[in-house]
Amino acid sequence: MENLKEKVSYLKGLTEGLELEESKETKLLKKIISVLQDFADAIDELEASQVELEEYVEAIDEDLGNLERDYYDLDDYEEEPDYLEVTCPHCNEVVFIDESIDDEVLCPNCRERIEINDNDNSGKENE
Ligand SMILES: [Zn+2]
């Protein structure tokens, strides 16, 4: 809120520059400008603590995001893109196969061999 402080400073300078005669009105005017200055300072402090608070909340949000990512990664492990969803041709069970295995794998359900065909990622076609 630098603009507000600048405006009050301008008003203060203007009042001093006018060299107003000492009077009740002048006294009142200077008092009002002094109060405006207090307002501008208070808002400036408020804004500084607001920025600090926003940074703090952002840091918490980031930490929470990391925690959520770690937590849900463990839960959704089988749905990671590194794993192929394959229907076993022997028992028709849908199993998840590590994509790095490119020839064949044993079905975790019926222990029969499942051949992994590179051209058929769904694995639903028997050849
Ligand atoms: Zn099977």
XYZ file of N, CA and C and ligand atoms in Angstrom:
382
model
N 0.850 -1.216 0.000
C 0.000 0.000 0.000
C 0.877 1.255 0.000
N 1.977 1.201 -0.763
C 2.925 2.314 -0.825
C 2.256 3.592 -1.342
N 1.322 3.411 -2.243
C 0.617 4.535 -2.835
C -0.099 5.390 -1.790
N -0.707 4.722 -0.809
C -1.454 5.401 0.256
C -0.514 6.253 1.116
N 0.644 5.672 1.461
C 1.624 6.409 2.269
C 2.165 7.615 1.501
N 2.369 7.390 0.186
C 2.849 8.495 -0.658
C 1.838 9.631 -0.699
N 0.566 9.268 -0.798
C -0.494 10.289 -0.861
C -0.542 11.110 0.428
N -0.410 10.423 1.571
C -0.437 11.121 2.864
C 0.791 12.020 2.997
N 1.942 11.510 2.567
C 3.173 12.305 2.607
C 3.036 13.561 1.749
N 2.371 13.386 0.611
C 2.144 14.523 -0.290
C 1.270 15.568 0.385
N 0.199 15.100 1.028
C -0.713 16.013 1.739
C 0.023 16.768 2.844
N 0.883 16.041 3.565
C 1.641 16.639 4.664
C 2.586 17.724 4.130
N 3.274 17.367 3.052
C 4.201 18.315 2.433
C 3.476 19.532 1.902
N 2.317 19.273 1.315
C 1.510 20.367 0.752
C 1.077 21.338 1.844
N 0.616 20.790 2.970
C 0.159 21.607 4.097
C 1.303 22.469 4.651
N 2.494 21.829 4.774
C 3.657 22.568 5.281
C 4.076 23.660 4.296
N 3.981 23.324 2.992
C 4.389 24.267 1.948
C 3.492 25.482 1.872
N 2.241 25.315 2.245
C 1.281 26.421 2.170
C 1.539 27.468 3.251
N 2.319 27.083 4.258
C 2.623 27.966 5.398
C 1.352 28.636 5.924
N 0.417 27.781 6.309
C -0.872 28.273 6.813
C -0.691 29.005 8.139
N -1.518 29.995 8.336
C -1.480 30.741 9.602
C -1.905 29.826 10.742
N -1.334 30.059 11.903
C -1.736 29.284 13.064
C -3.182 29.606 13.398
N -4.006 28.582 13.360
C -5.425 28.770 13.688
C -5.981 27.433 14.152
N -7.194 27.471 14.623
C -7.828 26.227 15.051
C -7.977 25.272 13.870
N -8.337 25.856 12.685
C -8.528 25.049 11.477
C -7.214 24.379 11.038
N -6.138 25.139 11.074
C -4.824 24.604 10.700
C -4.424 23.474 11.639
N -4.666 23.696 12.909
C -4.362 22.703 13.928
C -5.136 21.409 13.658
N -6.419 21.604 13.322
C -7.285 20.456 13.031
C -6.799 19.718 11.781
N -6.462 20.499 10.749
C -5.992 19.919 9.490
C -4.736 19.073 9.708
N -3.786 19.618 10.483
C -2.541 18.884 10.760
C -2.813 17.612 11.561
N -3.791 17.716 12.467
C -4.162 16.552 13.286
C -4.764 15.455 12.404
N -5.626 15.889 11.480
C -6.275 14.923 10.573
C -5.218 14.215 9.723
N -4.263 14.983 9.199
C -3.214 14.391 8.364
C -2.350 13.426 9.174
N -2.120 13.771 10.453
C -1.363 12.894 11.346
C -2.086 11.560 11.548
N -3.404 11.646 11.688
C -4.209 10.419 11.856
C -4.177 9.600 10.564
N -4.260 10.282 9.418
C -4.181 9.593 8.118
C -2.858 8.836 7.990
N -1.800 9.485 8.493
C -0.482 8.864 8.449
C -0.449 7.581 9.292
N -1.101 7.657 10.473
C -1.208 6.465 11.335
C -1.954 5.340 10.614
N -3.038 5.722 9.917
C -3.810 4.737 9.153
C -2.936 4.070 8.085
N -2.213 4.907 7.339
C -1.369 4.399 6.259
C -0.306 3.448 6.808
N 0.301 3.810 7.952
C 1.319 2.952 8.584
C 0.707 1.627 9.042
N -0.496 1.719 9.648
C -1.158 0.517 10.157
C -1.498 -0.434 9.013
N -1.994 0.120 7.911
C -2.353 -0.701 6.746
C -1.096 -1.324 6.147
N -0.011 -0.558 6.156
C 1.264 -1.068 5.638
C 1.740 -2.274 6.452
N 1.653 -2.162 7.776
C 2.043 -3.275 8.661
C 1.141 -4.482 8.450
N -0.151 -4.197 8.307
C -1.140 -5.251 8.081
C -0.836 -6.000 6.785
N -0.476 -5.250 5.760
C -0.183 -5.850 4.468
C 1.061 -6.729 4.545
N 2.061 -6.249 5.306
C 3.298 -7.020 5.461
C 3.022 -8.355 6.148
N 2.195 -8.312 7.210
C 1.894 -9.562 7.923
C 0.991 -10.460 7.091
N 0.164 -9.842 6.233
C -0.700 -10.603 5.319
C 0.158 -11.382 4.319
N 1.177 -10.723 3.768
C 2.085 -11.365 2.815
C 2.808 -12.530 3.489
N 3.246 -12.283 4.741
C 3.933 -13.313 5.517
C 3.026 -14.530 5.719
N 1.765 -14.226 6.054
C 0.768 -15.272 6.286
C 0.502 -16.067 5.002
N 0.402 -15.382 3.878
C 0.155 -16.040 2.588
C 1.299 -16.983 2.247
N 2.537 -16.523 2.477
C 3.703 -17.369 2.208
C 3.680 -18.621 3.091
N 3.274 -18.397 4.351
C 3.206 -19.510 5.301
C 2.157 -20.530 4.865
N 0.987 -20.035 4.465
C -0.097 -20.914 4.010
C 0.338 -21.663 2.741
N 1.022 -20.980 1.836
C 1.513 -21.621 0.617
C 2.484 -22.760 0.945
N 3.355 -22.503 1.939
C 4.323 -23.529 2.351
C 3.600 -24.743 2.935
N 2.567 -24.485 3.757
C 1.778 -25.577 4.335
C 1.071 -26.352 3.235
N 0.504 -25.605 2.280
C -0.230 -26.222 1.174
C 0.692 -27.125 0.358
N 1.915 -26.643 0.149
C 2.893 -27.413 -0.615
C 3.271 -28.698 0.131
N 3.515 -28.547 1.447
C 3.844 -29.716 2.282
C 2.704 -30.728 2.273
N 1.479 -30.210 2.386
C 0.302 -31.077 2.386
C 0.180 -31.798 1.044
N 0.440 -31.073 -0.037
C 0.410 -31.670 -1.377
C 1.400 -32.815 -1.497
N 2.602 -32.606 -0.953
C 3.625 -33.656 -0.979
C 3.188 -34.875 -0.177
N 2.602 -34.590 0.996
C 2.118 -35.682 1.848
C 1.023 -36.479 1.139
N 0.086 -35.742 0.515
C -1.016 -36.391 -0.195
C -0.484 -37.248 -1.338
N 0.496 -36.687 -2.074
C 1.075 -37.415 -3.196
C 1.724 -38.715 -2.705
N 2.503 -38.593 -1.627
C 3.164 -39.780 -1.072
C 2.133 -40.793 -0.593
N 1.133 -40.293 0.117
C 0.118 -41.175 0.705
C -0.681 -41.894 -0.379
N -1.180 -41.130 -1.366
C -2.048 -41.732 -2.379
C -1.259 -42.571 -3.376
N 0.022 -42.260 -3.553
C 0.860 -43.091 -4.414
C 0.907 -44.519 -3.908
N 1.011 -44.668 -2.590
C 1.035 -46.008 -2.004
C -0.291 -46.723 -2.232
N -1.405 -45.968 -2.072
C -2.736 -46.550 -2.234
C -3.041 -46.946 -3.671
N -2.629 -46.101 -4.626
C -2.990 -46.312 -6.024
C -1.879 -46.982 -6.811
N -1.046 -47.706 -6.091
C 0.135 -48.299 -6.696
C -0.182 -49.085 -7.970
N -1.263 -49.883 -7.925
C -1.589 -50.746 -9.056
C -2.069 -49.961 -10.263
N -2.482 -48.713 -10.035
C -2.989 -47.911 -11.140
C -1.918 -47.004 -11.747
N -0.710 -47.134 -11.247
C 0.392 -46.363 -11.828
C 0.544 -46.703 -13.306
N 0.885 -45.741 -14.143
C 1.000 -45.987 -15.583
C 2.101 -46.975 -15.953
N 3.012 -47.253 -15.005
C 4.075 -48.211 -15.286
C 3.555 -49.651 -15.279
N 2.301 -49.818 -14.873
C 1.750 -51.169 -14.774
C 0.704 -51.423 -15.859
N 0.799 -52.553 -16.485
C -0.150 -52.936 -17.524
C -1.301 -53.709 -16.909
N -2.513 -53.357 -17.364
C -3.671 -54.117 -16.921
C -3.873 -55.243 -17.940
N -3.781 -56.466 -17.486
C -3.854 -57.617 -18.385
C -4.897 -58.605 -17.870
N -5.703 -59.120 -18.810
C -6.634 -60.180 -18.421
C -5.966 -61.518 -18.701
N -5.852 -62.301 -17.673
C -5.212 -63.606 -17.826
C -6.045 -64.489 -18.763
N -5.428 -65.048 -19.829
C -6.182 -65.898 -20.765
C -6.591 -67.239 -20.155
N -6.035 -67.573 -19.026
C -6.317 -68.878 -18.421
C -7.450 -68.815 -17.410
N -7.433 -67.775 -16.566
C -8.450 -67.699 -15.528
C -9.329 -66.451 -15.643
N -9.039 -65.630 -16.675
C -9.790 -64.395 -16.928
C -9.722 -63.368 -15.794
N -8.765 -63.547 -14.891
C -8.572 -62.576 -13.819
C -7.807 -61.370 -14.380
N -8.252 -60.167 -14.023
C -7.516 -58.964 -14.431
C -6.334 -58.792 -13.481
N -5.134 -58.806 -14.038
C -3.933 -58.680 -13.208
C -3.103 -57.497 -13.701
N -2.271 -56.983 -12.822
C -1.419 -55.850 -13.173
C 0.016 -56.313 -13.307
N 0.587 -56.027 -14.465
C 1.912 -56.520 -14.794
C 2.883 -55.348 -14.919
N 4.046 -55.493 -14.342
C 5.103 -54.497 -14.479
C 5.466 -54.347 -15.956
N 5.397 -53.114 -16.428
C 5.601 -52.861 -17.858
C 7.023 -53.193 -18.311
N 7.956 -53.220 -17.366
C 9.345 -53.502 -17.738
C 9.526 -54.978 -18.125
N 8.567 -55.838 -17.744
C 8.611 -57.247 -18.156
C 8.035 -57.334 -19.567
N 8.866 -57.743 -20.547
C 8.390 -57.649 -21.929
C 8.206 -59.007 -22.614
N 8.447 -60.108 -21.923
C 8.185 -61.383 -22.602
C 7.011 -62.148 -21.977
N 7.219 -62.712 -20.812
C 6.109 -63.433 -20.190
C 6.204 -63.369 -18.676
N 5.073 -63.635 -18.050
C 4.993 -63.507 -16.599
C 4.001 -64.549 -16.089
N 4.161 -64.929 -14.837
C 3.221 -65.898 -14.255
C 2.010 -65.162 -13.685
N 0.845 -65.663 -13.975
C -0.373 -65.066 -13.433
C -0.365 -65.212 -11.913
N -0.533 -64.103 -11.156
C -0.523 -64.211 -9.692
C -1.737 -64.972 -9.160
N -2.741 -65.152 -10.016
C -3.965 -65.844 -9.583
C -3.892 -67.357 -9.811
N -3.600 -67.761 -11.062
C -3.626 -69.193 -11.376
C -2.235 -69.777 -11.649
N -1.229 -68.935 -11.604
C 0.163 -69.368 -11.781
C 0.478 -69.894 -13.191
N -0.415 -69.645 -14.153
C -0.129 -69.995 -15.547
C 0.660 -68.867 -16.185
N 1.346 -69.221 -17.268
C 2.130 -68.196 -17.958
C 1.235 -67.271 -18.792
N 1.482 -65.981 -18.665
C 0.787 -64.997 -19.501
C 1.846 -64.400 -20.429
N 1.586 -64.460 -21.737
C 2.524 -63.859 -22.668
C 2.167 -62.395 -22.859
N 3.174 -61.549 -22.769
C 2.958 -60.119 -22.943
C 3.273 -59.762 -24.388
N 2.258 -59.292 -25.087
C 2.427 -58.880 -26.478
C 2.571 -57.360 -26.528
N 3.682 -56.888 -27.060
C 3.952 -55.451 -27.127
C 2.903 -54.679 -27.934
N 2.321 -55.321 -28.928
C 1.362 -54.645 -29.790
C -0.048 -54.649 -29.213
N -0.221 -55.349 -28.138
C -1.559 -55.459 -27.561
C -1.469 -55.212 -26.060
N -1.492 -53.945 -25.684
C -1.296 -53.576 -24.289
C -2.441 -54.015 -23.388
N -3.629 -54.225 -23.953
C -4.755 -54.632 -23.129
C -4.620 -56.098 -22.732
N -3.930 -56.884 -23.603
C -3.718 -58.285 -23.294
C -4.982 -59.095 -23.324
N -6.054 -58.548 -23.907
C -7.332 -59.240 -23.864
C -7.542 -60.194 -25.042
N -6.662 -60.059 -26.028
C -6.792 -60.950 -27.187
C -5.889 -62.158 -27.024
N -6.442 -63.342 -27.239
C -5.622 -64.564 -27.219
C -5.122 -64.848 -28.625
N -3.833 -65.092 -28.719
C -3.293 -65.368 -30.049
C -2.773 -66.797 -30.139
Zn -4.550 -66.581 -14.525
